[in-house]
PDB file of C-alpha atoms in Angstrom:
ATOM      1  CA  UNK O   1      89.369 125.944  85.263  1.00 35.00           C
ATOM      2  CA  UNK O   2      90.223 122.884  87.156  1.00 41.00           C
ATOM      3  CA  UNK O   3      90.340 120.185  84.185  1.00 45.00           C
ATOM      4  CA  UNK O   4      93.772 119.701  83.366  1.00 48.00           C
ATOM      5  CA  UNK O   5      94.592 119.376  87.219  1.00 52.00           C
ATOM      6  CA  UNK O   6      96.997 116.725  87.565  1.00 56.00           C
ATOM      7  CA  UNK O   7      97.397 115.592  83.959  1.00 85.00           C
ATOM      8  CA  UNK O   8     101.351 115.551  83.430  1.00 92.00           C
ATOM      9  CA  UNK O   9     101.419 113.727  86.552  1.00 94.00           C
ATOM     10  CA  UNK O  10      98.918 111.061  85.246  1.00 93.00           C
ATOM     11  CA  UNK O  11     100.130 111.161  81.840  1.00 94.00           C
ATOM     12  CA  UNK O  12     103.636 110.421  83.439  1.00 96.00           C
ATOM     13  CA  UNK O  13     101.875 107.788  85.852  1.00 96.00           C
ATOM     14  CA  UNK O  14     100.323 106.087  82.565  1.00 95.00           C
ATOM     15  CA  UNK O  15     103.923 105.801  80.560  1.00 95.00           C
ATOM     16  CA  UNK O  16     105.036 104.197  83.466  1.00 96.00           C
ATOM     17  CA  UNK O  17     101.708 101.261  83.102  1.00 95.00           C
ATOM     18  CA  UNK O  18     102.231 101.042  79.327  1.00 95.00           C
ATOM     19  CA  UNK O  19     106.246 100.502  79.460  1.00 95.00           C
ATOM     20  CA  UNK O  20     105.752  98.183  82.431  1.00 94.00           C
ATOM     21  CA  UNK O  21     103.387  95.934  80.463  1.00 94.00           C
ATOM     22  CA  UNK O  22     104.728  96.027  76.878  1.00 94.00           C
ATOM     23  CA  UNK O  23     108.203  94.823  79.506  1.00 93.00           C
ATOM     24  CA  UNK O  24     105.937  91.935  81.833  1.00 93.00           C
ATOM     25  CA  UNK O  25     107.414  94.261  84.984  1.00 91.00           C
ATOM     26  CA  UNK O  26     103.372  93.998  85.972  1.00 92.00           C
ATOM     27  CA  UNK O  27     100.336  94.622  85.919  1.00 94.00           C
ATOM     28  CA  UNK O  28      98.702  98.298  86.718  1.00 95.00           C
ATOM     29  CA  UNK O  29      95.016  99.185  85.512  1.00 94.00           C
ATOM     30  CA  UNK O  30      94.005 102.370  85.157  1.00 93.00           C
ATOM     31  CA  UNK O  31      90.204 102.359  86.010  1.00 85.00           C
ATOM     32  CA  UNK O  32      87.126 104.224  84.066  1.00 75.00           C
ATOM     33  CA  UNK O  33      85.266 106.512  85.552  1.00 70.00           C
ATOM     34  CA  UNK O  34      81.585 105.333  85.603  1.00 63.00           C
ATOM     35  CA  UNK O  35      79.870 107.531  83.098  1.00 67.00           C
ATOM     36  CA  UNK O  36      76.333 106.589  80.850  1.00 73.00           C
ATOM     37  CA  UNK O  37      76.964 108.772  77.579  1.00 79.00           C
ATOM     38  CA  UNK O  38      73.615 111.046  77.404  1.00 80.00           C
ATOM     39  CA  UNK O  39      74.453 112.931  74.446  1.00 82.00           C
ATOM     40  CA  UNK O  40      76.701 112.740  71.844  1.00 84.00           C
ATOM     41  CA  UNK O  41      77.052 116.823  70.472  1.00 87.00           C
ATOM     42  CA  UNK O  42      80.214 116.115  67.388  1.00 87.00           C
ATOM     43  CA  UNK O  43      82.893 113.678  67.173  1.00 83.00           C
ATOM     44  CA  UNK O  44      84.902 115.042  70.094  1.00 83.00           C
ATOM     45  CA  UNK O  45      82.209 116.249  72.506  1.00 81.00           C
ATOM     46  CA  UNK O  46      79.475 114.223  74.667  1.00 80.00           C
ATOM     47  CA  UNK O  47      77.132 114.879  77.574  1.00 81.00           C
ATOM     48  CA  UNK O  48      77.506 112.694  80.119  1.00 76.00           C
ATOM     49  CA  UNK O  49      76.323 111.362  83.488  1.00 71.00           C
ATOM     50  CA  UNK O  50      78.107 110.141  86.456  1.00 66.00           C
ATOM     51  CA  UNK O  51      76.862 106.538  87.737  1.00 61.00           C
ATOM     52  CA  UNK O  52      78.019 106.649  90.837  1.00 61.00           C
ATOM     53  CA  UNK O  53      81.488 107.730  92.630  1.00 67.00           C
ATOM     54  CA  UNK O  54      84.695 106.097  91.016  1.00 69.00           C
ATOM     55  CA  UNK O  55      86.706 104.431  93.501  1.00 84.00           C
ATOM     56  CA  UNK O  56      90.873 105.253  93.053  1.00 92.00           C
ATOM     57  CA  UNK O  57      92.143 105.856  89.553  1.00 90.00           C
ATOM     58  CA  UNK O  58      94.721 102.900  89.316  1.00 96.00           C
ATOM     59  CA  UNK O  59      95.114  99.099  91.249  1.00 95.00           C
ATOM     60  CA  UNK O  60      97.657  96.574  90.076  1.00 95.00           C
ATOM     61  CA  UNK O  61      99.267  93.674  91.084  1.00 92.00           C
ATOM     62  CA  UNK O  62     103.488  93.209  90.916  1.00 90.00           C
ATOM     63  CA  UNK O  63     105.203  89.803  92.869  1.00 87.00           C
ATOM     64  CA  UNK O  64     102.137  88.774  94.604  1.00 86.00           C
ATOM     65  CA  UNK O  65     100.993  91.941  95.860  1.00 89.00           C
ATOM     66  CA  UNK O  66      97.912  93.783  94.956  1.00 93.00           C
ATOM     67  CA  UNK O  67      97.998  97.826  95.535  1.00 95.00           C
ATOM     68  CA  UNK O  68      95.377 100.761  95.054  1.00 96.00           C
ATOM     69  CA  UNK O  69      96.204 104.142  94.406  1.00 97.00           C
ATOM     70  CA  UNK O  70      95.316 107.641  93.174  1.00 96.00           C
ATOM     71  CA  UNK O  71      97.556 110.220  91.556  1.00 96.00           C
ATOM     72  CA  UNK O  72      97.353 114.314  92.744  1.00 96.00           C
ATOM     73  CA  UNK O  73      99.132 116.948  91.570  1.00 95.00           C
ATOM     74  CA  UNK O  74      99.345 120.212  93.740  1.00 95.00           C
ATOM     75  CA  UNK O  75     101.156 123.579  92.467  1.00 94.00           C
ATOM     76  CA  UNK O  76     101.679 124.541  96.467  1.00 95.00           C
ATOM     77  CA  UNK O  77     104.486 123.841  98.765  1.00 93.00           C
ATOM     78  CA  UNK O  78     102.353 121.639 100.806  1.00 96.00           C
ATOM     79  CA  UNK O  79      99.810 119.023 100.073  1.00 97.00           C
ATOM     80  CA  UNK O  80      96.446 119.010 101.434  1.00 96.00           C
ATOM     81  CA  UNK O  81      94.088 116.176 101.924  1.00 95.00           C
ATOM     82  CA  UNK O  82      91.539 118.303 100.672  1.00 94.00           C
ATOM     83  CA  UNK O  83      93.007 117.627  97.011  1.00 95.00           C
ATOM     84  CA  UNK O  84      91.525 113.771  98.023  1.00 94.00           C
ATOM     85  CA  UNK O  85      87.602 113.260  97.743  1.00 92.00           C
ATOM     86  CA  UNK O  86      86.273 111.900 101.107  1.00 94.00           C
ATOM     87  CA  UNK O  87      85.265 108.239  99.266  1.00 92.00           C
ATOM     88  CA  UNK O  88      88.420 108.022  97.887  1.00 94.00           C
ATOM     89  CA  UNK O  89      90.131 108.647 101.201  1.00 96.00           C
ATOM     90  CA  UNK O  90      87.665 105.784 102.675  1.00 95.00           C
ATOM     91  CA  UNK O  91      88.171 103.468 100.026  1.00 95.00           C
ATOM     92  CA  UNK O  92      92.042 103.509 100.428  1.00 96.00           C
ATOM     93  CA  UNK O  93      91.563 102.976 104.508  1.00 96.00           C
ATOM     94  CA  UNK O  94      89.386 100.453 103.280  1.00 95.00           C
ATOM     95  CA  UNK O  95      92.271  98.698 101.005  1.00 94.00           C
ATOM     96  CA  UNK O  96      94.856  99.013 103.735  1.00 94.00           C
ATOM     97  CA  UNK O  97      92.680  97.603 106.067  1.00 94.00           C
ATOM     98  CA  UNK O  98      92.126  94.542 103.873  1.00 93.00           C
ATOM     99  CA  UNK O  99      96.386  94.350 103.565  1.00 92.00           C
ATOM    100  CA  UNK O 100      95.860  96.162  99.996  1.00 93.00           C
ATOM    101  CA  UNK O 101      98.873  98.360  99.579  1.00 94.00           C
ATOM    102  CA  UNK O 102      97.391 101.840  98.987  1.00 95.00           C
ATOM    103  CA  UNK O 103      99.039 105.173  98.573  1.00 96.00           C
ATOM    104  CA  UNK O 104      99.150 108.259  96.807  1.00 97.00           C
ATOM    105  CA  UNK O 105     101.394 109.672  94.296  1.00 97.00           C
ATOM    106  CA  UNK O 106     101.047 113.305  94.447  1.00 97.00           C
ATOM    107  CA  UNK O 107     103.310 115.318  92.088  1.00 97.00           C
ATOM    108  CA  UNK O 108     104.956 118.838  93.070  1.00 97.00           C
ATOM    109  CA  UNK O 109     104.605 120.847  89.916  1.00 95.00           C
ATOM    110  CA  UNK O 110     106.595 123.903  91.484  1.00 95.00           C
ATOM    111  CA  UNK O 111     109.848 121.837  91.642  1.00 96.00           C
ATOM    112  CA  UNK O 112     108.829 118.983  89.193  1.00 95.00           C
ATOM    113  CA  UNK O 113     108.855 115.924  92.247  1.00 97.00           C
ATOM    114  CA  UNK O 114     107.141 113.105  92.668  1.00 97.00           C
ATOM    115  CA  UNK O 115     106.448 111.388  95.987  1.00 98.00           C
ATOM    116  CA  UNK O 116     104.761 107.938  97.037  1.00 97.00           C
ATOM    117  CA  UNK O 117     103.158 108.510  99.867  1.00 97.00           C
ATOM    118  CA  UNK O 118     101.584 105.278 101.844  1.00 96.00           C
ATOM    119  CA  UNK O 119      97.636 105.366 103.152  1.00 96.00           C
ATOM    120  CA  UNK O 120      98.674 104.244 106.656  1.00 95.00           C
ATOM    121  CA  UNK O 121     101.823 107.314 106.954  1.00 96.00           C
ATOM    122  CA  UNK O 122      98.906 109.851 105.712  1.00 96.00           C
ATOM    123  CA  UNK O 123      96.326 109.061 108.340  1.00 96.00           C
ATOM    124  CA  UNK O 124      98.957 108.704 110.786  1.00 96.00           C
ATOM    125  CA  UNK O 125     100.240 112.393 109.853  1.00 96.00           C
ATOM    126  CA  UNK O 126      96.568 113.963 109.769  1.00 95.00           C
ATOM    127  CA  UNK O 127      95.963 112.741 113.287  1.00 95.00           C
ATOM    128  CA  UNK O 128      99.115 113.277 114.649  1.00 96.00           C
ATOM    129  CA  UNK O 129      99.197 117.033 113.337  1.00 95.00           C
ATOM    130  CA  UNK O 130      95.323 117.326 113.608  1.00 95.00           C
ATOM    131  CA  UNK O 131      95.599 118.964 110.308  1.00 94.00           C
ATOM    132  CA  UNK O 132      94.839 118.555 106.690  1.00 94.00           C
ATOM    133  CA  UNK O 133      98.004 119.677 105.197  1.00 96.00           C
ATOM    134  CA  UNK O 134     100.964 117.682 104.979  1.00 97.00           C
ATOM    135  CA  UNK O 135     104.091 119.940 104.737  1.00 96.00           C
ATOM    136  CA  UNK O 136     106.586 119.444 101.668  1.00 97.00           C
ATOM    137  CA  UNK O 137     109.374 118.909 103.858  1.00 97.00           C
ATOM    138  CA  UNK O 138     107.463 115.953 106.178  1.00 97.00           C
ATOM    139  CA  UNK O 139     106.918 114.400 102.711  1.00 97.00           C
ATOM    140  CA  UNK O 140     110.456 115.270 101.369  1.00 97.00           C
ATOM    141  CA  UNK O 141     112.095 113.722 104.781  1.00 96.00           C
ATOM    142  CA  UNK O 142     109.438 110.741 105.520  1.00 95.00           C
ATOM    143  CA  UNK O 143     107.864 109.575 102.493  1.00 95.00           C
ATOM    144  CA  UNK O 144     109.281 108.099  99.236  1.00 96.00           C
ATOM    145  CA  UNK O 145     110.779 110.173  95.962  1.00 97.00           C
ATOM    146  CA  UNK O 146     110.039 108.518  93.049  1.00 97.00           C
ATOM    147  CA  UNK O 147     112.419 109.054  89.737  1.00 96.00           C
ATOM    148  CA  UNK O 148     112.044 109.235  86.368  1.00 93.00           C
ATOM    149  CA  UNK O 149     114.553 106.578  85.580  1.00 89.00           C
ATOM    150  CA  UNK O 150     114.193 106.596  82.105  1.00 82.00           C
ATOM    151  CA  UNK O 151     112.344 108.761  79.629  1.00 83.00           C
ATOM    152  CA  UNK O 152     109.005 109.700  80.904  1.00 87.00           C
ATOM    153  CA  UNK O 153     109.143 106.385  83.384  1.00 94.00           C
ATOM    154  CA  UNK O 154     109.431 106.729  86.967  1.00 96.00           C
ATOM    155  CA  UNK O 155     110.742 104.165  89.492  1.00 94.00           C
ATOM    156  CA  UNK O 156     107.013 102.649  90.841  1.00 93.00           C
ATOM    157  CA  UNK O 157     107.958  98.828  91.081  1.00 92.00           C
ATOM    158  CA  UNK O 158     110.956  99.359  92.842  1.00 91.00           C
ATOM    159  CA  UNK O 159     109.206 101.641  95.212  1.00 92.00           C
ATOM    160  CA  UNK O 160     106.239  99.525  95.921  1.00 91.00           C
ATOM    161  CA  UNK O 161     108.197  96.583  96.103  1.00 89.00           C
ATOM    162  CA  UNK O 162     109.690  98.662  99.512  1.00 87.00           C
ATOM    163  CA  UNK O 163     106.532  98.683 100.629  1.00 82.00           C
ATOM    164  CA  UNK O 164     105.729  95.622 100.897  1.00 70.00           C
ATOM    165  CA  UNK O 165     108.990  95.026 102.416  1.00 61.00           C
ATOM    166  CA  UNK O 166     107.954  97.333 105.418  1.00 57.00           C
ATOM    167  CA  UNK O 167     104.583  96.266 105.335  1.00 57.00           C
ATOM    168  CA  UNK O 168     103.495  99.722 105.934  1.00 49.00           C
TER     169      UNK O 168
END
Protein backbone atom coordinates (compact mmCIF):
# COMPACT_ATOMS: atom_id res chain seq x y z
CA UNK A 1 0.00 0.00 0.00
CA UNK A 2 2.68 2.26 1.17
CA UNK A 3 5.56 1.44 -1.51
CA UNK A 4 5.48 4.05 -3.94
CA UNK A 5 5.33 6.70 -1.01
CA UNK A 6 7.46 9.44 -1.95
CA UNK A 7 8.80 8.23 -5.29
CA UNK A 8 8.18 11.34 -7.72
CA UNK A 9 9.69 13.29 -5.07
CA UNK A 10 12.86 11.06 -5.01
CA UNK A 11 12.83 10.40 -8.56
CA UNK A 12 12.79 14.30 -8.93
CA UNK A 13 15.48 14.51 -6.00
CA UNK A 14 17.71 11.92 -8.11
CA UNK A 15 17.51 14.05 -11.65
CA UNK A 16 18.63 16.74 -9.71
CA UNK A 17 22.14 14.32 -8.42
CA UNK A 18 22.58 12.96 -11.95
CA UNK A 19 22.37 16.54 -13.84
CA UNK A 20 24.48 18.04 -11.06
CA UNK A 21 27.28 15.51 -11.63
CA UNK A 22 27.25 14.88 -15.40
CA UNK A 23 27.58 19.35 -14.87
CA UNK A 24 30.62 19.15 -11.77
CA UNK A 25 27.81 21.48 -9.73
CA UNK A 26 28.71 18.59 -6.87
CA UNK A 27 28.66 15.86 -5.40
CA UNK A 28 25.28 14.13 -3.83
CA UNK A 29 25.18 10.24 -3.03
CA UNK A 30 22.27 8.57 -2.78
CA UNK A 31 22.90 5.77 -0.16
CA UNK A 32 21.79 1.83 -0.28
CA UNK A 33 19.76 0.53 1.97
CA UNK A 34 21.57 -2.34 3.83
CA UNK A 35 19.94 -5.46 2.54
CA UNK A 36 21.70 -9.37 2.33
CA UNK A 37 19.72 -10.88 -0.78
CA UNK A 38 18.11 -14.26 0.77
CA UNK A 39 16.36 -15.37 -2.18
CA UNK A 40 16.37 -14.70 -5.56
CA UNK A 41 12.42 -15.89 -6.86
CA UNK A 42 12.80 -14.57 -11.12
CA UNK A 43 14.73 -11.92 -12.68
CA UNK A 44 12.78 -9.06 -11.12
CA UNK A 45 11.88 -10.40 -7.67
CA UNK A 46 14.17 -11.26 -4.47
CA UNK A 47 13.71 -11.95 -0.77
CA UNK A 48 15.56 -9.95 1.22
CA UNK A 49 16.80 -9.04 4.71
CA UNK A 50 17.42 -5.83 6.37
CA UNK A 51 21.07 -5.54 8.04
CA UNK A 52 20.48 -3.06 10.16
CA UNK A 53 18.65 0.55 10.01
CA UNK A 54 19.80 2.80 6.99
CA UNK A 55 20.86 6.06 8.12
CA UNK A 56 19.34 9.21 5.67
CA UNK A 57 18.82 8.45 2.01
CA UNK A 58 21.27 11.11 0.48
CA UNK A 59 24.76 13.15 1.90
CA UNK A 60 26.87 15.24 -0.43
CA UNK A 61 29.34 17.67 -0.40
CA UNK A 62 29.05 21.27 -2.65
CA UNK A 63 31.91 24.36 -1.87
CA UNK A 64 33.32 22.81 1.14
CA UNK A 65 30.32 21.82 2.85
CA UNK A 66 29.15 18.40 3.63
CA UNK A 67 25.12 17.95 4.16
CA UNK A 68 22.76 14.91 5.09
CA UNK A 69 19.35 14.62 4.18
CA UNK A 70 16.19 12.57 3.61
CA UNK A 71 13.39 13.16 1.13
CA UNK A 72 9.32 12.76 2.33
CA UNK A 73 6.52 13.17 0.47
CA UNK A 74 3.09 13.76 2.30
CA UNK A 75 -0.42 14.00 0.35
CA UNK A 76 -1.80 16.22 3.58
CA UNK A 77 -1.82 19.86 4.16
CA UNK A 78 0.55 19.49 6.96
CA UNK A 79 3.64 17.50 7.54
CA UNK A 80 4.14 15.31 10.40
CA UNK A 81 7.30 14.11 11.95
CA UNK A 82 5.79 10.91 12.16
CA UNK A 83 6.50 10.50 8.25
CA UNK A 84 10.46 10.50 9.80
CA UNK A 85 11.69 7.14 11.50
CA UNK A 86 12.98 7.93 15.05
CA UNK A 87 16.90 6.90 13.90
CA UNK A 88 16.66 8.95 11.13
CA UNK A 89 15.46 11.90 13.16
CA UNK A 90 18.58 11.10 15.62
CA UNK A 91 20.99 10.69 13.03
CA UNK A 92 20.21 14.16 11.46
CA UNK A 93 20.47 15.86 15.23
CA UNK A 94 23.45 13.92 15.20
CA UNK A 95 24.84 15.60 11.77
CA UNK A 96 23.83 19.07 12.85
CA UNK A 97 25.41 18.64 15.94
CA UNK A 98 28.69 17.71 14.26
CA UNK A 99 28.14 21.21 11.87
CA UNK A 100 26.76 18.65 9.06
CA UNK A 101 24.10 20.57 7.24
CA UNK A 102 21.00 18.33 7.52
CA UNK A 103 17.48 18.86 6.40
CA UNK A 104 14.58 17.48 4.86
CA UNK A 105 13.01 17.87 1.59
CA UNK A 106 9.50 16.93 1.95
CA UNK A 107 7.31 17.29 -1.19
CA UNK A 108 3.48 18.47 -1.09
CA UNK A 109 1.85 16.22 -3.62
CA UNK A 110 -1.64 18.07 -3.20
CA UNK A 111 -0.22 21.32 -4.71
CA UNK A 112 2.97 19.83 -6.38
CA UNK A 113 5.71 21.95 -3.79
CA UNK A 114 8.74 21.27 -2.62
CA UNK A 115 10.27 22.65 0.57
CA UNK A 116 13.86 22.42 2.27
CA UNK A 117 13.35 22.33 5.53
CA UNK A 118 16.64 22.60 7.97
CA UNK A 119 17.15 19.88 11.07
CA UNK A 120 17.77 22.70 13.58
CA UNK A 121 14.16 24.91 12.32
CA UNK A 122 12.31 21.32 12.73
CA UNK A 123 13.33 20.57 16.28
CA UNK A 124 12.99 24.08 17.09
CA UNK A 125 9.23 23.97 15.71
CA UNK A 126 8.36 20.50 17.48
CA UNK A 127 9.37 21.96 20.82
CA UNK A 128 8.16 25.19 20.44
CA UNK A 129 4.57 23.87 19.32
CA UNK A 130 4.96 20.66 21.49
CA UNK A 131 3.59 18.95 18.51
CA UNK A 132 4.43 16.61 15.75
CA UNK A 133 2.89 18.35 12.90
CA UNK A 134 4.33 21.15 11.20
CA UNK A 135 1.57 23.23 9.48
CA UNK A 136 1.87 23.94 5.57
CA UNK A 137 1.70 27.49 6.07
CA UNK A 138 4.74 27.59 8.98
CA UNK A 139 6.66 25.74 6.22
CA UNK A 140 5.28 27.91 3.31
CA UNK A 141 6.21 31.28 5.43
CA UNK A 142 9.55 29.98 7.35
CA UNK A 143 11.24 27.40 5.48
CA UNK A 144 12.70 27.30 1.93
CA UNK A 145 10.68 26.55 -1.62
CA UNK A 146 12.68 24.82 -3.81
CA UNK A 147 12.01 25.11 -7.86
CA UNK A 148 12.18 23.11 -10.59
CA UNK A 149 14.40 25.38 -12.56
CA UNK A 150 14.74 23.37 -15.40
CA UNK A 151 13.17 20.15 -16.59
CA UNK A 152 12.74 17.76 -13.81
CA UNK A 153 15.75 19.75 -11.78
CA UNK A 154 15.06 21.68 -8.81
CA UNK A 155 17.12 24.54 -7.32
CA UNK A 156 19.17 22.34 -4.32
CA UNK A 157 22.72 24.02 -4.64
CA UNK A 158 21.51 27.32 -4.59
CA UNK A 159 19.39 26.55 -1.63
CA UNK A 160 21.93 24.80 0.42
CA UNK A 161 24.45 27.13 -0.44
CA UNK A 162 21.85 29.66 1.81
CA UNK A 163 22.31 27.52 4.35
CA UNK A 164 25.43 27.58 4.93
CA UNK A 165 25.29 31.21 4.62
CA UNK A 166 22.97 31.34 7.77
CA UNK A 167 24.63 28.65 9.36
CA UNK A 168 21.39 27.34 10.48
Amino acid sequence: MHANRGMYAEEIVNRTIDYYLNNNVCLIEKRNIPIKIVKIINDNMIVGKLLSKSTVDYCGFINNNHFEFEVKQTNNQNFTIDLIKQHQYEYLRRAYLLRSLSFLIVHFSWCDEFYLLPFKWIDDYVKAHNTKTIKYLDIKNESYQLLITYPGILNLKETILKLKVLDV
